[in-house]
Amino acid sequence: MVDNFDLAAIRNIGIMAHIDAGKTTTTERILFYTGRVHRIGEVDKGTATMDWMSQEQERGITITSAATVCQWRDCCVNIIDTPGHVDFTVEVERSLRILDGAIGIFCAVAGVQPQSEAVWRQANRYNVPRIAYVNKMDRIGADFYRVVNMIQSNLGSNAIAIQVPIGVEDSFAGVIDLIKLKAYLYEDDNGEKYLERDLSQLELNEIDKYRNLLLEKLSEYDDEILERYLEGQEISESLIISSLRKSIIGNQLVPVLCGSSFKNKGVQMLLDAVVDYLPSPLDKPPVRGIDMETGEEVERQADVDAPMCALAFKVASDPYVGKLTYFRIYSGRIKVGTHLFNSGKEKKERLARILKMHANHREEIDEACAGDIVAGVGLKNTVTGDTLCSEERPLLLENIDFPEPVIDVSIEAKTRADQEKIEESLRRLAEEDPTFRTRYDIESGQTIISGMGELHLEIIVDRLLKEFKVNANVGKPQVSYKESISNSSRSEAKFERQSGGRGQFAHVVLEIKPLNEGQGICFIDKSSYESIPKIFVTAVEIGVREALQAGILAGYPVDDLEINLIGGSYHEVDSSEVAFKIAGSMAVKEALTNAGAIILEPIMDMEIVCPEEYVGDVISDFNARRGRIFGFEETRDLKIIKGTVPLAETFGYATGLRSASQGRASFSMNIRDYAEVPESRAKEIIARRYGLPV
Ligand SMILES: Nc1nc2c(ncn2[C@@H]2O[C@H](COP(=O)(O)OP(=O)(O)OP(=O)(O)O)[C@@H](O)[C@H]2O)c(=O)[nH]1
Ligand SMILES: [Mg+2]
C-alpha cells in the first residue's frame, strides 16, 4: 500500500452523473483493473460491489453513495460512487463537499442530461476540478464529438478532448491519446490487455485538428506552450501533461475522455487521467473555518502535523459494527482509542475504531491523517455536517446545506409495540439521511415521513418493513405543502389567568408581513425593554415558531414571513415565560387569519425526452397536469420538452409516460420553487385534511 502520509499520492474523487450514465459500471471496472476485486461486478446482475444494498440490487440503481479505495500507479485513490437519481441528490452534495476532484460521466448517445447539469452546477459551487468521461461509446447513436460540444455549450465548460475514439458503436475498439500520440486497442473481453501502437500517417492526419485544438486551448493558459506552438516547435508529452494539470486543477479546463465501461474499454486511461490531472489534497486551497476561541476565520493547511480537523459527511448504521460516521480529515492525524472534539456540540467523542471502507466491507486501521476519508465507530453525538477537531485548537467548518423534503407518506402502526419500533427505526433512518424527516400528526394519529420524492420514500418504507421488520399501514404519497401569507397584518393577544394564588399574565403585539419564497421565517424584536423584558421576548419567539409549525388552513408548516414583535406589557409578579410563549402563539395565529393565509405547492422543472410520434399525446397530457411548456429542443429523432409542473400532478407519471409511449419516452424533474395553489385546489387540500368530502 502507498505510504499514507504522502499526501501528493492521494486522490479523493467522486463519480457523478445523470441516472444510468454508467457511474457504478465504471467504478466496478476501476475496482477490477486496480486489483481490488478479482471478478467484474455487474449492475444488471445485481453483483456490483458498490451497489450493495438489497434495494439497489433489486432496482439496478444506486441509492446511497458508497466509498472505496484502490491503488493506481503510485497513487492511493479514494472513490465515492454517487447515485444519479434526483431524489438522492443529497448524496452528491455531501460527497462534493469533501472531495478534491470528480469524474463527470456522460452517455455518448444522450449527452448532457438534466441531472448531469444539476450535478455539474453542484460541482461548480464547490469549485471541484473535473474530468469528463463519455461512456457507452458502443451504443447505437454514440457520438463523442457531439457530447464534447454539449459539455461546452450546455454546461458552459471549457471542455477539451484529450482522446478521440477508434471506431464507434459495434466497432468501437479503443482510443487515440492526443497527448502521447498513440493508439490503444483492446484485445480481450475483460479489457485487461490492450495494444499500444504508433499512429499511422492517415490517423495522424485525421487527428491533427483535435491535437491542434488541444494545444490552442492550452496556449491560452500557458506561455511556454503558446510560444512553442506558434513557432512550430515540438511540445513534449510531459510539458502538456503538467500544463494541463495546472489548468484542470485551476478549474480553467475540463479534459474529455471516452470509453465503454460495460465493454471494458477505456477505463485504465481514465484512471491515468485521475492520477495525472486531478488534485491531491496538497493542491487544494486550505480549508477554512471559524476559530472557536477568537471567533475569526482561519485556514488549515493539509498538513499531518497541523492540529486535527475533519468534517463528518455521512452517518450510516452497519449491522455488524453499529453506527458508522464517515469523515474527511483535512489536517492533522487521528489514532484509534483517542478522543475527537465535536466543536459544534462541544462534546468529546471517543474514537473506538477507524475503518477504511470498501462499499460495505471494512478494513480496520490504527491511524489516519490529513487527506484521508475514513469511517469512525463510537461517535455518539456526531451527525452529518459536524466538525471534528482537536480539543486544544477547536475549529468550526462550514456545515452542509440540505434541501427541504417535498413529499409526505403517512405510516400507521398496527400495534402499540409496532409504534415504538417505528419511532426507533425512523430515528435511526433520519440520523443517516438529512433530507428525511418525521413528525407525528396529533389530529390523525399518524406518523408522517417526509422525503425528496416518491422513490426516496419508497426505499425508506421498504427498509422499514424489511430491515427493521416493522408492521405498519403505509399511505399514498402526498405533497408536502407549505402555508404562507399574502398580506401584512397586526394582532394583539393577552393571556390572563387568575386562579387563587399567583396568576398568569402576558400581553403581546405583533405585526407580520410576507417575505419572498425561500426567505424562511424571520423574527425581529422591536419592542422596548420596558414593555417586554428580553427573557420573555425569547419565550414569545419560541411560542411563535412552534405555532408556525402548523398553519391555520390545513396544518402545513408556515414559511416565508417576517414577524415583528412591536410591543406588549408584563406584570411584575404574574408574568412568566410560559405565559409569553402562549401569548406569542395566540398572537401569531390571530395575525395569520387576518393576513390572507395561502397554501404553497412545490413546482418542478421537468424535461421530457420523447420520440416525435408521441409528442402530441405527451403535450396534451402535460397540459392537463397543469404543466407549462417553455421550450423545445431536438436531437436526432427525439424531442425534448421543457417546462414546469406542480409536484402534485406528477404522481405515477413515470408509469403513465411509459405506457403512453411504449416505454420510449423518459423524463426527469427537479424542484424549482413554491407557488400558490389555485383556489379550487386549496379547498380540496383543506377538505382532505379535515376528512371532509372533496
Ligand atoms: N451499452 C452500454 N451500457 C452501459 C455502459 N455502461 C453502463 N451501461 C449500462 O447502463 C445501465 C446503468 O449503469 P449503472 O452503472 O448502474 O449507471 P449509474 O450511473 O451507476 O446509475 P445510477 O447509480 O442509478 O445513477 C446498466 O444497465 C449498465 O449495464 C456502456 O459503456 N455501454
Ligand atoms: Mg450507480
XYZ file of C-alpha atoms and ligand atoms in Angstrom:
727
model
C 0.000 0.000 0.000
C 1.074 3.565 -0.608
C 2.542 5.421 2.357
C -0.465 7.059 3.946
C 1.468 10.147 4.815
C 2.477 11.000 1.267
C -0.298 13.477 0.568
C 0.803 14.127 -3.008
C -0.052 10.496 -3.777
C -3.684 10.730 -2.645
C -6.647 11.355 -4.933
C -10.061 11.824 -3.356
C -12.559 11.681 -6.171
C -16.274 11.346 -6.765
C -18.141 9.906 -9.708
C -21.212 11.877 -10.644
C -23.744 11.898 -13.477
C -27.342 11.576 -14.581
C -29.057 8.317 -13.638
C -27.847 5.313 -15.656
C -24.856 7.063 -17.249
C -22.652 4.229 -16.020
C -21.102 5.505 -12.781
C -21.310 2.226 -10.928
C -20.337 0.199 -14.006
C -17.240 2.384 -14.369
C -16.398 2.127 -10.652
C -16.671 -1.666 -10.833
C -14.107 -1.691 -13.678
C -11.844 0.573 -11.659
C -12.001 -1.932 -8.790
C -11.158 -4.755 -11.168
C -8.251 -3.128 -13.009
C -6.704 -1.878 -9.780
C -6.829 -5.413 -8.396
C -9.281 -4.522 -5.648
C -11.701 -7.238 -6.820
C -10.979 -10.314 -8.913
C -14.198 -10.523 -10.861
C -16.041 -7.677 -12.561
C -19.294 -6.820 -10.755
C -22.297 -6.027 -12.956
C -25.147 -3.690 -12.056
C -27.556 -5.637 -14.268
C -26.854 -8.924 -12.491
C -27.064 -7.379 -9.036
C -23.408 -8.255 -8.438
C -21.929 -4.759 -8.293
C -19.719 -4.330 -5.232
C -20.656 -0.672 -4.913
C -24.445 -1.213 -5.117
C -24.523 -3.482 -2.074
C -27.920 -2.603 -0.581
C -30.675 -5.057 -1.486
C -32.845 -2.148 -2.644
C -30.058 -1.147 -5.033
C -29.543 -4.642 -6.376
C -33.257 -5.237 -6.949
C -33.664 -1.989 -8.856
C -30.265 -1.807 -10.588
C -29.733 1.744 -9.361
C -27.522 3.415 -6.817
C -29.280 4.867 -3.772
C -26.571 5.599 -1.287
C -23.117 6.831 -2.149
C -20.521 4.163 -1.464
C -16.861 4.771 -0.724
C -13.940 2.591 -1.690
C -10.211 2.871 -2.026
C -7.800 1.448 -4.551
C -4.333 1.948 -5.878
C -3.315 3.043 -9.382
C 0.298 3.645 -10.358
C 1.798 5.239 -7.272
C -1.425 6.773 -6.034
C -3.999 5.852 -3.426
C -7.399 6.698 -4.913
C -10.397 7.161 -2.609
C -13.547 6.942 -4.708
C -17.144 7.774 -3.915
C -19.731 6.425 -6.366
C -22.826 8.637 -6.122
C -26.421 7.993 -7.189
C -27.827 9.813 -10.247
C -31.489 9.856 -9.251
C -32.610 13.304 -8.209
C -34.252 12.012 -5.013
C -30.774 11.216 -3.687
C -29.109 14.465 -4.701
C -28.017 14.988 -1.100
C -25.599 12.097 -1.572
C -23.906 14.044 -4.366
C -23.966 17.282 -2.416
C -22.225 15.880 0.641
C -19.697 13.965 -1.426
C -18.737 17.005 -3.472
C -18.313 18.965 -0.276
C -15.481 16.748 0.916
C -13.901 15.525 -2.334
C -10.968 17.062 -4.139
C -11.894 16.129 -7.708
C -14.582 14.395 -9.721
C -15.284 12.379 -12.843
C -18.430 13.541 -14.642
C -19.788 10.710 -16.760
C -21.913 11.301 -19.869
C -23.791 8.875 -22.049
C -22.353 9.022 -25.582
C -25.891 8.887 -27.013
C -27.887 11.119 -24.659
C -25.072 13.562 -23.910
C -25.705 16.171 -21.241
C -28.884 15.121 -19.432
C -30.795 17.190 -16.845
C -29.289 15.570 -13.780
C -25.793 15.828 -15.239
C -26.442 19.555 -15.475
C -27.591 19.636 -11.863
C -24.543 17.785 -10.511
C -22.227 19.878 -12.698
C -23.660 23.024 -11.115
C -23.179 21.493 -7.663
C -19.535 20.787 -8.521
C -19.128 24.372 -9.786
C -20.384 25.620 -6.456
C -17.704 23.677 -4.613
C -15.013 24.500 -7.212
C -14.286 20.831 -7.770
C -11.879 20.155 -10.656
C -13.307 17.594 -13.072
C -12.601 15.102 -15.800
C -15.404 14.343 -18.269
C -15.776 10.764 -19.454
C -18.036 9.996 -22.415
C -19.216 6.464 -21.705
C -21.282 3.975 -23.750
C -19.306 4.541 -26.973
C -20.516 1.064 -28.007
C -24.182 2.115 -28.137
C -26.030 2.799 -31.367
C -26.097 6.538 -31.952
C -22.961 7.217 -29.872
C -21.300 10.474 -30.884
C -18.251 11.604 -28.934
C -17.819 14.961 -30.662
C -21.438 15.963 -30.154
C -21.134 15.309 -26.420
C -17.936 17.386 -26.212
C -19.861 20.250 -27.837
C -22.757 19.784 -25.435
C -20.441 19.929 -22.424
C -19.136 23.213 -23.786
C -22.474 24.758 -24.687
C -24.964 23.313 -22.184
C -22.651 23.280 -19.201
C -20.618 26.335 -20.180
C -17.456 24.380 -19.504
C -14.134 24.852 -21.160
C -14.076 21.217 -22.260
C -11.311 19.887 -24.445
C -10.890 16.386 -25.885
C -7.618 14.738 -24.902
C -8.606 11.485 -26.639
C -10.627 10.539 -29.676
C -12.394 7.203 -30.173
C -11.260 4.493 -32.584
C -14.441 3.277 -34.244
C -17.902 3.745 -32.822
C -20.916 1.645 -31.800
C -20.207 -2.031 -32.565
C -16.795 -1.260 -33.921
C -15.621 0.882 -31.009
C -12.210 -0.615 -30.360
C -10.161 1.791 -28.287
C -8.856 5.322 -28.131
C -6.201 7.594 -29.586
C -4.355 9.615 -26.983
C -3.907 13.151 -28.364
C -1.064 13.876 -25.948
C 1.032 10.729 -26.339
C 0.021 10.383 -29.992
C -0.500 6.654 -29.553
C -3.402 4.331 -30.259
C -4.711 1.926 -27.624
C -6.614 -1.073 -28.941
C -8.374 -3.509 -26.674
C -7.705 -7.178 -27.293
C -9.738 -9.234 -24.839
C -13.259 -9.203 -23.407
C -12.232 -8.238 -19.900
C -10.267 -5.304 -21.210
C -7.168 -6.343 -19.314
C -4.968 -6.483 -22.400
C -4.599 -3.661 -24.808
C -2.107 -2.941 -27.513
C -0.253 0.359 -27.589
C 0.933 1.315 -31.057
C 2.153 4.347 -33.020
C -0.298 6.199 -35.212
C -0.377 5.706 -38.964
C 0.074 8.721 -41.223
C -3.614 8.569 -42.037
C -4.537 8.636 -38.351
C -2.113 11.466 -37.706
C -3.792 13.489 -40.442
C -7.224 12.730 -39.053
C -6.471 13.751 -35.514
C -4.349 16.773 -36.396
C -7.339 19.066 -35.946
C -8.092 17.800 -32.437
C -4.483 17.889 -31.315
C -4.270 21.496 -32.510
C -7.462 22.395 -30.668
C -5.912 20.985 -27.512
C -2.659 22.887 -27.955
C -4.502 26.107 -28.765
C -6.590 25.778 -25.642
C -3.505 25.154 -23.534
C -1.767 28.131 -25.129
C -4.427 30.376 -23.631
C -3.140 29.482 -20.165
C 0.497 28.612 -20.737
C 3.006 30.961 -22.357
C 5.628 28.291 -22.935
C 3.190 26.185 -24.914
C 1.972 29.272 -26.779
C 5.496 30.152 -27.864
C 6.386 26.639 -28.939
C 3.071 26.193 -30.720
C 3.397 29.437 -32.668
C 6.981 28.653 -33.649
C 6.072 25.131 -34.682
C 8.472 23.584 -32.149
C 7.962 20.179 -30.644
C 5.922 20.180 -27.451
C 6.823 17.327 -25.134
C 4.335 14.978 -23.555
C 5.488 15.934 -20.066
C 5.050 19.643 -20.746
C 1.494 19.102 -21.996
C 0.618 16.938 -19.016
C 1.988 19.368 -16.437
C 0.361 22.320 -18.154
C -2.982 20.508 -18.406
C -2.748 19.504 -14.769
C -2.376 23.145 -13.761
C -5.340 24.346 -15.848
C -7.566 21.490 -14.685
C -6.770 21.973 -11.008
C -7.357 25.698 -11.500
C -10.794 24.874 -12.907
C -9.944 26.513 -16.221
C -10.185 23.380 -18.355
C -12.098 20.108 -18.334
C -10.413 17.272 -20.275
C -12.738 14.886 -22.089
C -12.031 11.154 -22.445
C -14.144 8.359 -23.835
C -14.781 4.659 -23.459
C -17.267 1.923 -22.921
C -17.122 0.762 -19.344
C -19.610 -2.015 -19.959
C -17.494 -3.386 -22.815
C -14.380 -2.885 -20.698
C -12.693 -0.301 -22.855
C -11.024 2.931 -21.846
C -11.119 2.687 -18.061
C -7.351 2.367 -17.494
C -6.768 5.631 -19.387
C -9.425 7.258 -17.242
C -7.505 6.112 -14.159
C -4.299 7.526 -15.641
C -6.100 10.834 -16.087
C -7.245 10.768 -12.451
C -3.629 10.404 -11.327
C -2.225 12.885 -13.861
C -4.825 15.641 -13.682
C -6.958 15.572 -10.563
C -5.651 17.307 -7.451
C -4.052 15.736 -4.413
C -5.036 17.245 -1.037
C -1.898 19.393 -1.303
C -3.163 21.017 -4.490
C -6.330 22.247 -2.818
C -6.630 25.585 -1.076
C -6.502 25.241 2.728
C -9.829 24.533 4.378
C -11.449 27.484 6.157
C -13.287 27.532 9.434
C -14.127 29.668 12.422
C -11.635 29.544 15.287
C -13.832 28.811 18.286
C -11.600 30.792 20.621
C -11.207 34.019 18.653
C -14.343 33.843 16.506
C -12.207 34.669 13.486
C -11.941 32.869 10.173
C -8.801 30.768 9.973
C -7.213 28.455 7.433
C -5.868 24.945 7.940
C -3.333 23.523 5.544
C -3.444 19.877 4.506
C -0.597 19.071 6.877
C -0.322 15.939 9.001
C 1.469 17.892 11.725
C -1.169 20.640 11.981
C -3.965 20.423 14.591
C -6.578 17.866 13.567
C -9.771 18.885 11.805
C -12.289 16.807 9.880
C -15.837 17.061 8.556
C -18.433 14.327 9.122
C -20.325 13.925 5.858
C -22.282 10.724 6.318
C -23.726 8.579 9.066
C -24.773 5.001 8.359
C -25.864 2.142 10.531
C -23.942 -1.032 9.936
C -25.419 -4.337 11.075
C -22.050 -5.515 12.420
C -20.408 -2.502 13.950
C -23.351 -0.192 14.674
C -23.223 3.482 13.851
C -20.565 4.453 11.329
C -19.558 8.074 10.930
C -17.751 8.876 7.678
C -15.436 11.821 7.750
C -12.820 13.553 5.698
C -9.688 14.597 7.537
C -8.378 17.963 6.378
C -5.417 18.394 8.734
C -3.533 16.534 11.440
C -3.915 12.883 12.308
C -6.097 10.616 14.401
C -5.365 7.460 16.375
C -7.726 4.757 17.441
C -8.773 4.910 21.104
C -8.280 8.674 21.372
C -10.910 11.396 21.650
C -12.119 13.748 18.947
C -13.841 17.012 19.787
C -17.176 17.795 18.157
C -16.807 21.568 18.142
C -20.396 22.477 17.190
C -21.837 20.384 20.003
C -18.893 20.962 22.347
C -18.723 17.256 23.099
C -15.816 14.843 23.297
C -16.260 11.694 21.216
C -14.261 8.514 21.744
C -12.966 7.014 18.538
C -13.296 3.309 19.274
C -12.343 2.092 15.793
C -11.167 3.549 12.494
C -12.250 1.824 9.300
C -11.342 2.164 5.644
C -14.493 1.375 3.740
C -14.796 -0.696 0.573
C -18.521 -0.379 -0.144
C -19.949 -2.386 2.798
C -16.685 -4.128 3.711
C -14.366 -2.620 6.189
C -10.676 -2.723 6.909
C -9.581 -1.849 10.407
C -6.732 0.661 10.686
C -4.972 2.218 13.673
C -4.487 5.709 12.442
C -5.372 8.053 9.630
C -4.236 11.502 8.607
C -4.903 14.646 6.580
C -6.308 13.802 3.155
C -7.907 10.528 4.273
C -11.560 9.568 4.081
C -12.435 7.074 6.809
C -15.316 5.882 8.930
C -15.241 6.050 12.713
C -17.048 3.868 15.225
C -18.051 5.135 18.641
C -19.040 8.711 17.830
C -22.382 9.012 19.569
C -23.351 12.633 19.062
C -21.907 13.431 15.657
C -24.234 13.937 12.718
C -23.712 14.865 9.068
C -22.117 18.288 8.729
C -20.439 18.333 12.168
C -16.808 19.318 12.595
C -14.436 17.008 14.470
C -11.215 18.541 15.673
C -8.574 18.667 18.375
C -9.911 19.994 21.660
C -6.911 22.281 22.148
C -7.469 24.100 18.855
C -11.220 23.944 18.247
C -12.457 24.990 14.835
C -15.869 25.045 13.182
C -16.029 24.198 9.485
C -18.960 25.311 7.365
C -21.927 22.953 7.611
C -23.513 21.269 4.579
C -26.761 22.707 3.167
C -29.582 20.285 2.527
C -32.804 20.756 0.587
C -36.203 20.564 2.299
C -38.327 17.449 1.744
C -41.308 17.829 -0.598
C -43.292 14.608 -0.252
C -45.100 13.020 2.707
C -46.255 9.483 3.390
C -48.290 8.511 6.421
C -47.383 5.468 8.498
C -49.706 3.888 10.982
C -48.501 1.215 13.347
C -50.559 -1.948 13.555
C -49.966 -2.389 17.267
C -48.665 -0.299 20.126
C -45.418 -2.287 20.147
C -45.004 -1.506 16.467
C -45.423 2.200 17.147
C -42.400 2.140 19.438
C -40.430 0.168 16.877
C -41.412 2.618 14.140
C -40.266 5.562 16.185
C -36.905 3.981 16.937
C -36.358 2.828 13.336
C -37.325 6.187 11.890
C -34.993 7.917 14.296
C -32.137 5.777 13.020
C -33.059 6.331 9.391
C -33.324 10.093 9.924
C -29.909 10.053 11.563
C -28.454 8.664 8.318
C -30.339 10.903 5.951
C -30.548 14.659 6.437
C -33.249 15.016 3.752
C -35.597 12.672 5.558
C -37.876 13.973 8.324
C -40.557 12.505 10.516
C -43.310 14.043 12.591
C -46.336 12.865 14.489
C -49.664 14.307 13.419
C -51.832 14.588 16.524
C -55.021 15.102 14.562
C -54.784 11.895 12.513
C -52.707 9.863 14.948
C -50.331 9.057 12.124
C -46.598 9.325 11.802
C -45.758 11.370 8.739
C -42.449 10.777 6.981
C -41.174 13.354 4.506
C -38.591 12.995 1.775
C -37.317 14.211 -1.556
C -39.535 12.186 -3.867
C -41.622 9.068 -4.400
C -38.605 6.811 -4.838
C -36.870 8.182 -1.751
C -39.859 7.344 0.467
C -40.470 4.016 -1.279
C -36.931 2.965 -0.338
C -37.345 4.157 3.246
C -40.625 2.284 3.635
C -39.030 -0.814 2.123
C -36.175 -0.631 4.625
C -38.632 -0.056 7.448
C -40.585 -3.169 6.574
C -37.662 -5.442 5.624
C -34.632 -4.285 7.563
C -36.376 -3.067 10.701
C -39.257 -5.575 10.405
C -41.988 -3.120 11.317
C -45.704 -3.857 10.846
C -47.449 -0.796 9.527
C -50.041 0.539 7.136
C -48.436 2.859 4.662
C -50.383 5.663 2.997
C -50.084 7.045 -0.514
C -47.518 9.754 -1.187
C -48.831 13.285 -0.686
C -47.262 16.622 -1.426
C -45.662 18.465 1.499
C -47.478 21.739 1.099
C -46.430 24.881 2.893
C -48.564 27.732 4.121
C -47.730 31.396 3.928
C -49.454 34.784 3.848
C -50.280 37.274 1.124
C -50.750 40.478 3.196
C -49.412 42.177 6.270
C -51.411 42.215 9.460
C -51.263 43.237 13.102
C -52.560 41.394 16.107
C -52.675 41.654 19.837
C -53.050 38.842 22.333
C -53.432 38.885 26.055
C -53.074 35.738 28.090
C -54.540 36.213 31.557
C -55.441 33.693 34.223
C -56.378 34.379 37.798
C -56.695 31.204 39.831
C -56.329 31.772 43.522
C -52.574 32.222 44.094
C -50.153 33.574 41.517
C -51.830 34.402 38.219
C -50.613 34.345 34.621
C -50.179 37.430 32.538
C -48.662 38.123 29.131
C -49.529 40.705 26.521
C -48.050 40.666 23.026
C -48.492 42.901 19.969
C -47.195 41.573 16.640
C -47.044 42.570 13.022
C -46.437 40.031 10.299
C -45.634 40.547 6.651
C -44.958 38.229 3.714
C -41.392 37.528 2.546
C -40.257 36.205 -0.807
C -40.273 32.475 -1.421
C -37.236 30.799 0.136
C -36.531 33.548 2.692
C -37.848 31.493 5.592
C -39.067 32.739 8.946
C -37.598 35.925 10.329
C -38.407 37.069 13.880
C -37.469 40.632 14.775
C -37.831 42.168 18.217
C -38.816 45.833 18.011
C -40.323 46.028 21.483
C -38.780 48.058 24.284
C -37.370 46.562 27.470
C -39.979 48.457 29.455
C -42.823 46.681 27.660
C -41.339 43.149 27.490
C -38.074 42.076 29.184
C -35.661 40.146 26.943
C -36.192 36.805 28.674
C -39.868 36.970 27.735
C -39.052 38.025 24.160
C -37.261 34.698 23.708
C -40.347 32.942 25.058
C -42.557 34.818 22.572
C -40.276 33.743 19.725
C -40.429 30.107 20.821
C -44.240 30.306 21.004
C -44.453 31.932 17.578
C -42.144 29.420 15.918
C -43.985 26.494 17.468
C -47.325 27.863 16.288
C -45.925 28.272 12.766
C -45.204 24.543 12.555
C -48.895 24.008 11.785
C -50.679 26.603 9.654
C -54.266 27.703 10.174
C -55.598 26.485 6.825
C -54.585 22.854 6.581
C -51.965 22.334 9.260
C -48.915 22.574 6.972
C -45.821 24.433 8.207
C -45.956 28.200 7.657
C -42.971 29.712 5.871
C -41.605 32.883 4.280
C -42.821 35.582 6.605
C -41.424 38.222 8.900
C -42.734 38.611 12.438
C -42.135 41.878 14.219
C -42.720 41.961 17.923
C -43.712 45.606 18.340
C -44.969 45.803 21.877
C -46.947 44.384 24.767
C -46.799 44.501 28.516
C -45.928 42.350 31.500
C -46.738 42.049 35.164
C -44.012 42.074 37.809
C -45.420 39.036 39.633
C -47.774 37.195 37.293
C -45.749 37.141 34.060
C -43.781 34.017 33.153
C -42.047 32.521 30.147
C -44.865 30.024 29.715
C -47.446 32.814 29.653
C -45.470 34.718 26.990
C -44.997 31.587 24.932
C -48.751 31.053 24.892
C -49.460 34.722 24.133
C -46.935 34.652 21.258
C -48.602 31.612 19.811
C -52.085 33.141 20.171
C -50.984 36.420 18.612
C -49.373 34.872 15.567
C -52.355 32.599 14.903
C -54.620 35.609 15.087
C -52.318 37.549 12.748
C -52.322 34.686 10.229
C -56.132 34.731 9.978
C -56.032 38.417 9.050
C -53.100 38.173 6.632
C -54.709 36.215 3.805
C -53.264 32.776 4.536
C -52.369 30.784 1.408
C -51.194 27.285 0.568
C -47.999 26.873 -1.446
C -47.083 23.846 -3.533
C -43.716 22.680 -4.913
C -43.279 23.372 -8.624
C -40.937 21.136 -10.573
C -38.751 21.828 -13.574
C -39.422 18.964 -15.914
C -37.664 17.713 -19.016
C -39.362 15.054 -21.105
C -37.437 13.231 -23.816
C -39.875 11.794 -26.310
C -39.894 10.284 -29.814
C -41.535 12.567 -32.407
C -44.636 10.408 -32.888
C -45.730 10.662 -29.240
C -45.118 14.377 -28.766
C -48.786 15.369 -29.324
C -50.144 12.976 -26.699
C -47.419 13.779 -24.207
C -48.063 17.521 -24.508
C -51.833 17.294 -24.070
C -51.340 15.078 -21.029
C -48.751 17.524 -19.668
C -51.176 20.443 -20.083
C -53.900 18.510 -18.281
C -51.489 18.196 -15.361
C -51.317 21.986 -15.052
C -47.966 21.857 -16.816
C -46.464 24.893 -18.562
C -44.173 24.363 -21.503
C -41.455 26.891 -22.171
C -39.212 25.278 -24.712
C -38.482 22.504 -27.165
C -35.190 21.075 -28.272
C -34.420 18.427 -30.791
C -31.805 15.702 -31.013
C -31.920 13.333 -33.943
C -35.347 11.694 -33.766
C -36.086 12.780 -30.209
C -37.866 15.893 -28.989
C -37.043 17.378 -25.610
C -39.932 19.189 -23.964
C -39.006 21.581 -21.169
C -41.489 23.037 -18.743
C -42.763 23.291 -15.208
C -45.437 21.277 -13.448
C -46.781 21.138 -9.881
C -45.358 18.181 -7.985
C -48.906 17.125 -7.024
C -49.606 16.308 -10.677
C -46.575 14.102 -11.170
C -47.508 11.093 -9.047
C -47.432 7.989 -11.164
C -46.148 9.996 -14.133
C -43.327 7.544 -14.807
C -45.806 4.709 -15.413
C -48.202 6.923 -17.390
C -45.495 8.214 -19.685
C -44.056 4.765 -20.233
C -47.375 3.278 -21.310
C -48.277 6.303 -23.458
C -45.025 5.971 -25.402
C -44.446 2.221 -25.340
C -41.598 2.781 -22.940
C -39.717 5.127 -25.254
C -40.214 8.464 -23.519
C -38.478 9.393 -20.288
C -38.451 12.387 -18.001
C -36.549 13.908 -15.171
C -37.501 16.611 -12.743
C -36.009 18.847 -10.139
C -37.615 21.154 -7.636
C -37.783 24.738 -8.908
C -39.728 26.739 -6.297
C -43.050 27.008 -4.457
C -46.154 28.749 -5.805
C -49.637 29.428 -4.505
C -52.103 26.646 -5.305
C -55.222 27.651 -7.250
C -58.276 28.314 -5.057
C -60.187 25.202 -6.062
C -57.177 23.052 -5.158
C -56.748 24.842 -1.864
C -60.348 23.936 -0.966
C -59.662 20.291 -1.795
C -56.498 20.226 0.267
C -58.252 21.758 3.283
C -61.219 19.402 2.954
C -58.959 16.351 2.693
C -57.034 17.475 5.715
C -60.161 17.531 7.853
C -61.590 14.348 6.362
C -64.453 16.207 4.645
C -65.855 15.160 1.258
C -63.797 16.670 -1.581
N -24.054 -0.255 -23.747
C -23.517 0.168 -22.629
N -24.218 0.105 -21.486
C -23.639 0.563 -20.358
C -22.328 1.091 -20.332
N -22.042 1.461 -19.073
C -23.126 1.168 -18.328
N -24.096 0.612 -19.105
C -25.421 0.144 -18.670
O -26.183 1.249 -18.222
C -27.006 0.860 -17.124
C -26.738 1.759 -15.946
O -25.449 1.555 -15.458
P -25.004 1.961 -13.995
O -23.534 1.754 -13.923
O -25.869 1.354 -12.973
O -25.320 3.514 -14.037
P -25.200 4.534 -12.840
O -24.724 5.802 -13.453
O -24.402 3.969 -11.744
O -26.731 4.685 -12.412
P -27.325 5.232 -11.012
O -26.354 4.908 -9.969
O -28.613 4.547 -10.804
O -27.496 6.703 -11.196
C -26.706 -0.591 -16.835
O -27.669 -1.369 -17.481
C -25.332 -0.789 -17.476
O -25.106 -2.099 -17.903
C -21.600 1.122 -21.569
O -20.456 1.534 -21.646
N -22.253 0.655 -22.655
Mg -24.874 3.684 -9.814
